[in-house]
XYZ file of C-alpha atoms in Angstrom:
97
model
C -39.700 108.563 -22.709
C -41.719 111.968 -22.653
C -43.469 111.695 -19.425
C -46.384 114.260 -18.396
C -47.214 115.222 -14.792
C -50.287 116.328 -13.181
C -50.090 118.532 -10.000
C -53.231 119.272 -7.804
C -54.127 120.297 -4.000
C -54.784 117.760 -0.899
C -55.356 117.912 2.432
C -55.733 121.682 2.304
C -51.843 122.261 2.755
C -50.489 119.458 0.443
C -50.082 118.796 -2.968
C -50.721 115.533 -4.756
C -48.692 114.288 -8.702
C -49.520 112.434 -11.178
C -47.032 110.707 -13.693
C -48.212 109.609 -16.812
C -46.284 107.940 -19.185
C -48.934 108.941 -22.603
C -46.599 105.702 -24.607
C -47.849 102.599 -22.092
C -50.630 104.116 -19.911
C -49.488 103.999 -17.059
C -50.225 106.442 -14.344
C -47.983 106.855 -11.185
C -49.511 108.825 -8.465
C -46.733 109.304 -5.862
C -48.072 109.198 -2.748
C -51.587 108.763 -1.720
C -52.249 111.461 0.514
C -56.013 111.018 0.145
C -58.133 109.252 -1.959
C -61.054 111.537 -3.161
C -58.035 114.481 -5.006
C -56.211 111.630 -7.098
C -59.389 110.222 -8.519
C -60.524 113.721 -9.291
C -57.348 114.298 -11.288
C -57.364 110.973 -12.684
C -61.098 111.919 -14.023
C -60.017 115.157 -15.423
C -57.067 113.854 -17.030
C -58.577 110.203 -18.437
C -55.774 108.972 -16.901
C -56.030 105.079 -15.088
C -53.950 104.504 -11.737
C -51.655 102.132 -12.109
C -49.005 102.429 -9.432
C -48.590 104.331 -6.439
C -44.929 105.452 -6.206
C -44.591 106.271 -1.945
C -41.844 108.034 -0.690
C -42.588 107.043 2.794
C -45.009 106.218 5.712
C -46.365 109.435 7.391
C -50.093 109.422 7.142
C -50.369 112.565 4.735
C -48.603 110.399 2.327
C -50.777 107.180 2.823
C -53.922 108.021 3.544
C -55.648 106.915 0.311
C -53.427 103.799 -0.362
C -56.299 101.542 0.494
C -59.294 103.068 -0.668
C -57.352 103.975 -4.226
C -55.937 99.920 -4.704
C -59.335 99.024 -3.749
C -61.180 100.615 -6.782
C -58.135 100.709 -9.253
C -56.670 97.335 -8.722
C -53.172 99.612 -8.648
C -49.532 98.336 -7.475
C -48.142 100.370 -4.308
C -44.720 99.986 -4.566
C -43.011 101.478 -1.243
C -38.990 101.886 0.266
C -38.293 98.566 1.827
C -36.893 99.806 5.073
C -40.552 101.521 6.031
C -42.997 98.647 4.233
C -43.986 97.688 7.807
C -45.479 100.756 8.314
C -47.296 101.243 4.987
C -50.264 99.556 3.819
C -51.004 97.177 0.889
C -47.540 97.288 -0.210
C -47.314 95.126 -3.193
C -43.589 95.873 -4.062
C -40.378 97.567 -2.272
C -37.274 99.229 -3.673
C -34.244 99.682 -1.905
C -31.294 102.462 -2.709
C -30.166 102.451 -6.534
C -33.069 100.244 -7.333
């Protein structure tokens, strides 16, 4: 699978990535750190959210979870051990998974 990534700034000091595989559609953004960068690099791209990938539960990496399921009807697949702590979780994955 030839997969194409899309890097761009948020919240000032952070960046944000896009995953696309170009085959299926699908679009990965991992984390969310805020809504309004993603859907700006979704727009430039043509790309369409489907999954948010999060590594874990500080707020610069969930900050735009809600707002970006909301519009883009997107899975948020998070680490099971910190799911608690992360909103709209739709999926977890554990070690090796």
């Amino acid at each position: 699978m030839r997969a194409e990534t899309r890097l761009f700034l948020c919240l000032k000091d952070n960046y944000g990535v896009l995953l696309h595989d170009p085959e299926s559609g699908a679009t990965a953004s991992i984390d969310a750190p805020e809504a309004a960068p993603v859907e700006a690099a979704l727009k430039a791209t043509g790309w369409k959210l489907t999954d948010i990938l999060v590594t874990h539960h500080h707020g610069d990496h969930t900050g735009g979870i809600v707002a970006l399921k909301d519009k883009y009807k997107c899975r948020v697949v998070a680490p099971a051990a910190e799911a608690s702590a992360i909103p709209a979780v739709d999926e977890t994955v554990r070690e090796g998974d």
